[in-house]
Amino acid sequence: MRNGSLKASSYHFAPTYNAMLAAGIENKKTSVWKTGNALKSAQFWLVTIPMGTLLMCAVGMMTQTARIIGSYPGLDFGTVMGMVMIFALIGSYVLGPIDGKFGTKTAITISVVVMLLTGVLGGIGNQTTTMISIILLAVFMGAGSNFTVSAAAQYWRREDFPSVFAVVNPIANIIQSLGPMMVAMTIGISVTVPFWAVAVIAVIALILILCFKPAKVKATDDKYRAAAGKPLDDALVGRK
């Protein structure tokens, strides 16, 4: 009976799954947000670059944590990394609901402010501020990897999500890949220099995300849909 129930359940969900898969494929084909259109949109870049810089600074700094922590005899590597794990989880669980309730722009803005504090405190260069800085790094690192998904879902239509995400995610990851090189090049000067680099990058990212306007994504969407002969509607109105 149990095996029979499982078989029946599989048959029940298969048509739904296949229909969703087919709809997703069709949406990607008919989306007006093809790669070229996405790359031409200023709003696309204003939200994508800050997401990439969050990943870049988190990953870049984590590659050199042993060297940074080792510069301060009072810091134990195992203890600090245990705190990184805990606060990364906290960051993910705290910023996730903020993302859902107040919008991805708000969550990214808060994360970038935390990244700025990470850079400034780490740049001061004493044992206490460095430990706090690494903890703050963990907070925005825990949420940073989720934003490429939530931004594509929040500011674009469901039918456009596959094509937008297919551009947002690789670009954010390309920016991320610069992190280890940036930190490796600057840490040779001093262990505080990478933190100041993070602070500068955070200021740039903060300016960009504050310039991002969801309403302008809607205006661009209207333009692309009109050019493609698709009906205009209010599906993107009120996105936070």
mmCIF file of C-alpha atoms in Angstrom:
data_model
loop_
_atom_site.group_PDB
_atom_site.id
_atom_site.type_symbol
_atom_site.label_atom_id
_atom_site.label_comp_id
_atom_site.label_asym_id
_atom_site.label_seq_id
_atom_site.Cartn_x
_atom_site.Cartn_y
_atom_site.Cartn_z
ATOM 1 C CA MET A 1 0.000 0.000 0.000
ATOM 2 C CA ARG A 2 2.781 2.385 0.898
ATOM 3 C CA ASN A 3 4.623 1.823 -2.401
ATOM 4 C CA GLY A 4 1.351 2.263 -4.218
ATOM 5 C CA SER A 5 0.788 5.574 -2.426
ATOM 6 C CA LEU A 6 4.236 6.793 -3.396
ATOM 7 C CA LYS A 7 3.635 5.845 -7.024
ATOM 8 C CA ALA A 8 0.304 7.631 -7.037
ATOM 9 C CA SER A 9 1.928 10.695 -5.486
ATOM 10 C CA SER A 10 4.652 10.692 -8.154
ATOM 11 C CA TYR A 11 2.078 10.489 -10.938
ATOM 12 C CA HIS A 12 0.113 13.308 -9.315
ATOM 13 C CA PHE A 13 3.037 15.749 -9.137
ATOM 14 C CA ALA A 14 4.727 14.860 -12.440
ATOM 15 C CA PRO A 15 2.283 16.788 -14.679
ATOM 16 C CA THR A 16 2.561 19.878 -12.414
ATOM 17 C CA TYR A 17 6.355 19.757 -12.445
ATOM 18 C CA ASN A 18 6.462 19.228 -16.213
ATOM 19 C CA ALA A 19 4.065 22.134 -16.734
ATOM 20 C CA MET A 20 6.219 24.412 -14.565
ATOM 21 C CA LEU A 21 9.354 23.328 -16.410
ATOM 22 C CA ALA A 22 7.729 23.963 -19.781
ATOM 23 C CA ALA A 23 6.466 27.370 -18.607
ATOM 24 C CA GLY A 24 9.948 28.319 -17.405
ATOM 25 C CA ILE A 25 11.505 27.384 -20.751
ATOM 26 C CA GLU A 26 8.847 29.322 -22.643
ATOM 27 C CA ASN A 27 9.230 32.369 -20.377
ATOM 28 C CA LYS A 28 12.969 32.455 -20.993
ATOM 29 C CA LYS A 29 12.328 32.380 -24.737
ATOM 30 C CA THR A 30 9.748 35.177 -24.680
ATOM 31 C CA SER A 31 11.290 37.404 -21.979
ATOM 32 C CA VAL A 32 12.034 40.955 -23.107
ATOM 33 C CA TRP A 33 14.964 41.074 -20.669
ATOM 34 C CA LYS A 34 17.454 39.289 -22.873
ATOM 35 C CA THR A 35 21.144 39.673 -22.055
ATOM 36 C CA GLY A 36 21.570 42.720 -24.293
ATOM 37 C CA ASN A 37 18.575 44.537 -22.819
ATOM 38 C CA ALA A 38 19.681 43.773 -19.265
ATOM 39 C CA LEU A 39 23.195 45.072 -19.921
ATOM 40 C CA LYS A 40 21.787 48.292 -21.420
ATOM 41 C CA SER A 41 19.762 49.052 -18.273
ATOM 42 C CA ALA A 42 21.415 51.420 -15.788
ATOM 43 C CA GLN A 43 19.203 50.066 -12.997
ATOM 44 C CA PHE A 44 20.480 46.563 -13.675
ATOM 45 C CA TRP A 45 24.037 47.724 -12.979
ATOM 46 C CA LEU A 46 23.078 49.850 -9.978
ATOM 47 C CA VAL A 47 21.752 46.780 -8.163
ATOM 48 C CA THR A 48 24.167 44.174 -9.536
ATOM 49 C CA ILE A 49 27.466 45.894 -8.748
ATOM 50 C CA PRO A 50 26.726 46.315 -4.997
ATOM 51 C CA MET A 51 25.764 42.631 -4.784
ATOM 52 C CA GLY A 52 29.026 41.708 -6.468
ATOM 53 C CA THR A 53 31.098 43.912 -4.153
ATOM 54 C CA LEU A 54 29.549 42.308 -1.050
ATOM 55 C CA LEU A 55 30.663 38.917 -2.334
ATOM 56 C CA MET A 56 34.035 40.256 -3.475
ATOM 57 C CA CYS A 57 34.959 41.726 -0.101
ATOM 58 C CA ALA A 58 33.614 38.785 1.908
ATOM 59 C CA VAL A 59 35.403 36.133 -0.140
ATOM 60 C CA GLY A 60 38.573 38.195 -0.564
ATOM 61 C CA MET A 61 38.958 38.906 3.148
ATOM 62 C CA MET A 62 38.191 35.334 4.140
ATOM 63 C CA THR A 63 41.102 34.087 2.053
ATOM 64 C CA GLN A 64 43.489 36.025 4.320
ATOM 65 C CA THR A 65 41.839 35.593 7.732
ATOM 66 C CA ALA A 66 44.689 33.394 9.020
ATOM 67 C CA ARG A 67 47.231 36.099 8.236
ATOM 68 C CA ILE A 68 45.047 38.887 9.644
ATOM 69 C CA ILE A 69 44.194 37.066 12.877
ATOM 70 C CA GLY A 70 47.795 35.881 13.235
ATOM 71 C CA SER A 71 48.931 39.510 13.335
ATOM 72 C CA TYR A 72 47.260 39.912 16.725
ATOM 73 C CA PRO A 73 48.690 37.488 19.346
ATOM 74 C CA GLY A 74 45.612 37.855 21.553
ATOM 75 C CA LEU A 75 43.272 36.467 18.875
ATOM 76 C CA ASP A 76 42.829 32.713 18.613
ATOM 77 C CA PHE A 77 42.147 31.577 15.051
ATOM 78 C CA GLY A 78 39.791 28.736 16.011
ATOM 79 C CA THR A 79 37.746 30.938 18.336
ATOM 80 C CA VAL A 80 37.402 33.751 15.823
ATOM 81 C CA MET A 81 36.412 31.380 13.007
ATOM 82 C CA GLY A 82 33.820 29.788 15.285
ATOM 83 C CA MET A 83 32.350 33.252 15.816
ATOM 84 C CA VAL A 84 32.430 33.814 12.051
ATOM 85 C CA MET A 85 30.287 30.713 11.570
ATOM 86 C CA ILE A 86 27.775 31.816 14.218
ATOM 87 C CA PHE A 87 27.448 35.406 12.997
ATOM 88 C CA ALA A 88 27.236 34.345 9.348
ATOM 89 C CA LEU A 89 24.179 32.290 10.309
ATOM 90 C CA ILE A 90 22.769 35.220 12.280
ATOM 91 C CA GLY A 91 23.332 37.567 9.336
ATOM 92 C CA SER A 92 21.523 35.243 6.975
ATOM 93 C CA TYR A 93 18.553 34.791 9.312
ATOM 94 C CA VAL A 94 18.275 38.502 10.209
ATOM 95 C CA LEU A 95 18.778 40.030 6.765
ATOM 96 C CA GLY A 96 16.592 37.408 5.088
ATOM 97 C CA PRO A 97 13.336 38.582 6.754
ATOM 98 C CA ILE A 98 14.368 42.221 6.187
ATOM 99 C CA ASP A 99 14.764 41.365 2.506
ATOM 100 C CA GLY A 100 11.309 39.800 2.427
ATOM 101 C CA LYS A 101 9.496 42.511 4.390
ATOM 102 C CA PHE A 102 11.227 45.731 3.379
ATOM 103 C CA GLY A 103 12.680 44.794 -0.007
ATOM 104 C CA THR A 104 16.004 43.641 -1.384
ATOM 105 C CA LYS A 105 17.269 47.206 -1.833
ATOM 106 C CA THR A 106 16.903 47.830 1.913
ATOM 107 C CA ALA A 107 18.640 44.562 2.794
ATOM 108 C CA ILE A 108 21.512 45.286 0.398
ATOM 109 C CA THR A 109 21.840 48.837 1.758
ATOM 110 C CA ILE A 110 22.084 47.557 5.341
ATOM 111 C CA SER A 111 24.645 44.950 4.258
ATOM 112 C CA VAL A 112 26.756 47.581 2.508
ATOM 113 C CA VAL A 113 26.673 49.786 5.635
ATOM 114 C CA VAL A 114 27.858 46.769 7.659
ATOM 115 C CA MET A 115 30.603 46.267 5.059
ATOM 116 C CA LEU A 116 31.632 49.915 5.496
ATOM 117 C CA LEU A 117 31.857 49.446 9.280
ATOM 118 C CA THR A 118 33.907 46.297 8.662
ATOM 119 C CA GLY A 119 36.414 48.272 6.657
ATOM 120 C CA VAL A 120 36.657 51.229 9.040
ATOM 121 C CA LEU A 121 36.977 49.157 12.221
ATOM 122 C CA GLY A 122 39.494 46.770 10.664
ATOM 123 C CA GLY A 123 41.450 49.741 9.342
ATOM 124 C CA ILE A 124 41.911 51.106 12.869
ATOM 125 C CA GLY A 125 44.195 48.155 13.405
ATOM 126 C CA ASN A 126 43.919 47.082 17.017
ATOM 127 C CA GLN A 127 42.968 43.675 18.369
ATOM 128 C CA THR A 128 39.450 44.556 19.566
ATOM 129 C CA THR A 129 38.334 46.490 16.487
ATOM 130 C CA THR A 130 39.762 43.808 14.197
ATOM 131 C CA MET A 131 37.792 41.085 15.963
ATOM 132 C CA ILE A 132 34.592 43.141 15.725
ATOM 133 C CA SER A 133 35.372 43.847 12.077
ATOM 134 C CA ILE A 134 35.703 40.145 11.236
ATOM 135 C CA ILE A 135 32.404 39.441 13.035
ATOM 136 C CA LEU A 136 30.696 42.150 10.967
ATOM 137 C CA LEU A 137 32.282 40.659 7.856
ATOM 138 C CA ALA A 138 30.583 37.372 8.738
ATOM 139 C CA VAL A 139 27.209 39.132 9.098
ATOM 140 C CA PHE A 140 27.102 40.514 5.560
ATOM 141 C CA MET A 141 28.837 37.422 4.146
ATOM 142 C CA GLY A 142 26.000 35.249 5.462
ATOM 143 C CA ALA A 143 23.391 37.177 3.494
ATOM 144 C CA GLY A 144 25.378 38.354 0.465
ATOM 145 C CA SER A 145 25.072 35.156 -1.554
ATOM 146 C CA ASN A 146 21.243 35.286 -1.407
ATOM 147 C CA PHE A 147 20.793 38.699 -2.965
ATOM 148 C CA THR A 148 21.318 37.753 -6.606
ATOM 149 C CA VAL A 149 18.291 35.460 -6.363
ATOM 150 C CA SER A 150 16.059 37.812 -4.393
ATOM 151 C CA ALA A 151 16.890 40.894 -6.501
ATOM 152 C CA ALA A 152 16.077 39.118 -9.756
ATOM 153 C CA ALA A 153 12.811 37.871 -8.252
ATOM 154 C CA GLN A 154 11.903 41.156 -6.535
ATOM 155 C CA TYR A 155 12.447 43.674 -9.331
ATOM 156 C CA TRP A 156 11.647 41.675 -12.442
ATOM 157 C CA ARG A 157 8.648 39.629 -13.553
ATOM 158 C CA ARG A 158 8.391 35.930 -12.910
ATOM 159 C CA GLU A 159 8.623 35.329 -16.647
ATOM 160 C CA ASP A 160 11.827 37.400 -16.771
ATOM 161 C CA PHE A 161 13.509 35.839 -13.731
ATOM 162 C CA PRO A 162 15.392 33.061 -15.617
ATOM 163 C CA SER A 163 16.917 35.430 -18.156
ATOM 164 C CA VAL A 164 17.719 38.199 -15.633
ATOM 165 C CA PHE A 165 19.223 35.811 -13.082
ATOM 166 C CA ALA A 166 21.290 34.233 -15.851
ATOM 167 C CA VAL A 167 23.009 37.627 -16.247
ATOM 168 C CA VAL A 168 22.963 38.960 -12.668
ATOM 169 C CA ASN A 169 24.576 35.930 -11.072
ATOM 170 C CA PRO A 170 27.588 35.527 -13.407
ATOM 171 C CA ILE A 171 28.393 39.262 -13.269
ATOM 172 C CA ALA A 172 28.208 39.291 -9.466
ATOM 173 C CA ASN A 173 30.471 36.241 -9.401
ATOM 174 C CA ILE A 174 32.958 37.851 -11.790
ATOM 175 C CA ILE A 175 33.172 40.823 -9.413
ATOM 176 C CA GLN A 176 33.486 38.388 -6.517
ATOM 177 C CA SER A 177 36.443 36.662 -8.177
ATOM 178 C CA LEU A 178 38.455 39.898 -7.970
ATOM 179 C CA GLY A 179 38.335 39.799 -4.165
ATOM 180 C CA PRO A 180 41.206 37.410 -3.409
ATOM 181 C CA MET A 181 43.488 39.254 -5.830
ATOM 182 C CA MET A 182 42.573 42.648 -4.347
ATOM 183 C CA VAL A 183 43.267 41.507 -0.780
ATOM 184 C CA ALA A 184 46.459 39.634 -1.703
ATOM 185 C CA MET A 185 47.819 42.750 -3.451
ATOM 186 C CA THR A 186 47.068 45.116 -0.562
ATOM 187 C CA ILE A 187 47.822 42.966 2.488
ATOM 188 C CA GLY A 188 51.521 42.985 1.600
ATOM 189 C CA ILE A 189 51.570 46.693 2.485
ATOM 190 C CA SER A 190 49.879 46.195 5.857
ATOM 191 C CA VAL A 191 47.115 44.004 7.313
ATOM 192 C CA THR A 192 44.989 47.143 7.720
ATOM 193 C CA VAL A 193 45.174 48.228 4.061
ATOM 194 C CA PRO A 194 42.695 45.599 2.756
ATOM 195 C CA PHE A 195 40.176 46.863 5.319
ATOM 196 C CA TRP A 196 40.509 50.413 4.038
ATOM 197 C CA ALA A 197 40.060 49.082 0.510
ATOM 198 C CA VAL A 198 36.841 47.402 1.694
ATOM 199 C CA ALA A 199 35.687 50.725 3.187
ATOM 200 C CA VAL A 200 36.274 52.570 -0.101
ATOM 201 C CA ILE A 201 34.467 49.868 -2.091
ATOM 202 C CA ALA A 202 31.587 50.008 0.416
ATOM 203 C CA VAL A 203 31.185 53.766 -0.102
ATOM 204 C CA ILE A 204 30.971 53.249 -3.879
ATOM 205 C CA ALA A 205 28.508 50.376 -3.443
ATOM 206 C CA LEU A 206 26.381 52.451 -1.053
ATOM 207 C CA ILE A 207 26.121 55.304 -3.562
ATOM 208 C CA LEU A 208 25.119 52.879 -6.320
ATOM 209 C CA ILE A 209 22.447 51.035 -4.325
ATOM 210 C CA LEU A 210 20.938 54.308 -3.091
ATOM 211 C CA CYS A 211 20.701 55.430 -6.735
ATOM 212 C CA PHE A 212 18.853 52.232 -7.668
ATOM 213 C CA LYS A 213 15.137 52.959 -8.248
ATOM 214 C CA PRO A 214 12.730 50.004 -8.662
ATOM 215 C CA ALA A 215 10.235 52.323 -10.374
ATOM 216 C CA LYS A 216 12.766 52.907 -13.146
ATOM 217 C CA VAL A 217 13.016 49.151 -13.718
ATOM 218 C CA LYS A 218 9.252 49.257 -14.339
ATOM 219 C CA ALA A 219 9.670 52.154 -16.801
ATOM 220 C CA THR A 220 12.369 50.241 -18.701
ATOM 221 C CA ASP A 221 10.232 47.110 -18.626
ATOM 222 C CA ASP A 222 7.358 49.086 -20.195
ATOM 223 C CA LYS A 223 9.673 50.311 -22.945
ATOM 224 C CA TYR A 224 10.950 46.825 -23.756
ATOM 225 C CA ARG A 225 7.460 45.302 -23.668
ATOM 226 C CA ALA A 226 6.028 48.015 -25.921
ATOM 227 C CA ALA A 227 8.828 47.435 -28.423
ATOM 228 C CA ALA A 228 8.098 43.685 -28.352
ATOM 229 C CA GLY A 229 4.343 44.209 -28.783
ATOM 230 C CA LYS A 230 3.526 42.881 -25.313
ATOM 231 C CA PRO A 231 0.748 44.355 -23.150
ATOM 232 C CA LEU A 232 1.667 46.817 -20.411
ATOM 233 C CA ASP A 233 0.382 46.308 -16.875
ATOM 234 C CA ASP A 234 1.084 47.169 -13.232
ATOM 235 C CA ALA A 235 2.864 43.919 -12.311
ATOM 236 C CA LEU A 236 6.033 45.775 -11.235
ATOM 237 C CA VAL A 237 4.332 48.667 -9.464
ATOM 238 C CA GLY A 238 5.140 49.016 -5.770
ATOM 239 C CA ARG A 239 8.246 46.796 -5.741
ATOM 240 C CA LYS A 240 10.337 47.821 -2.707
#
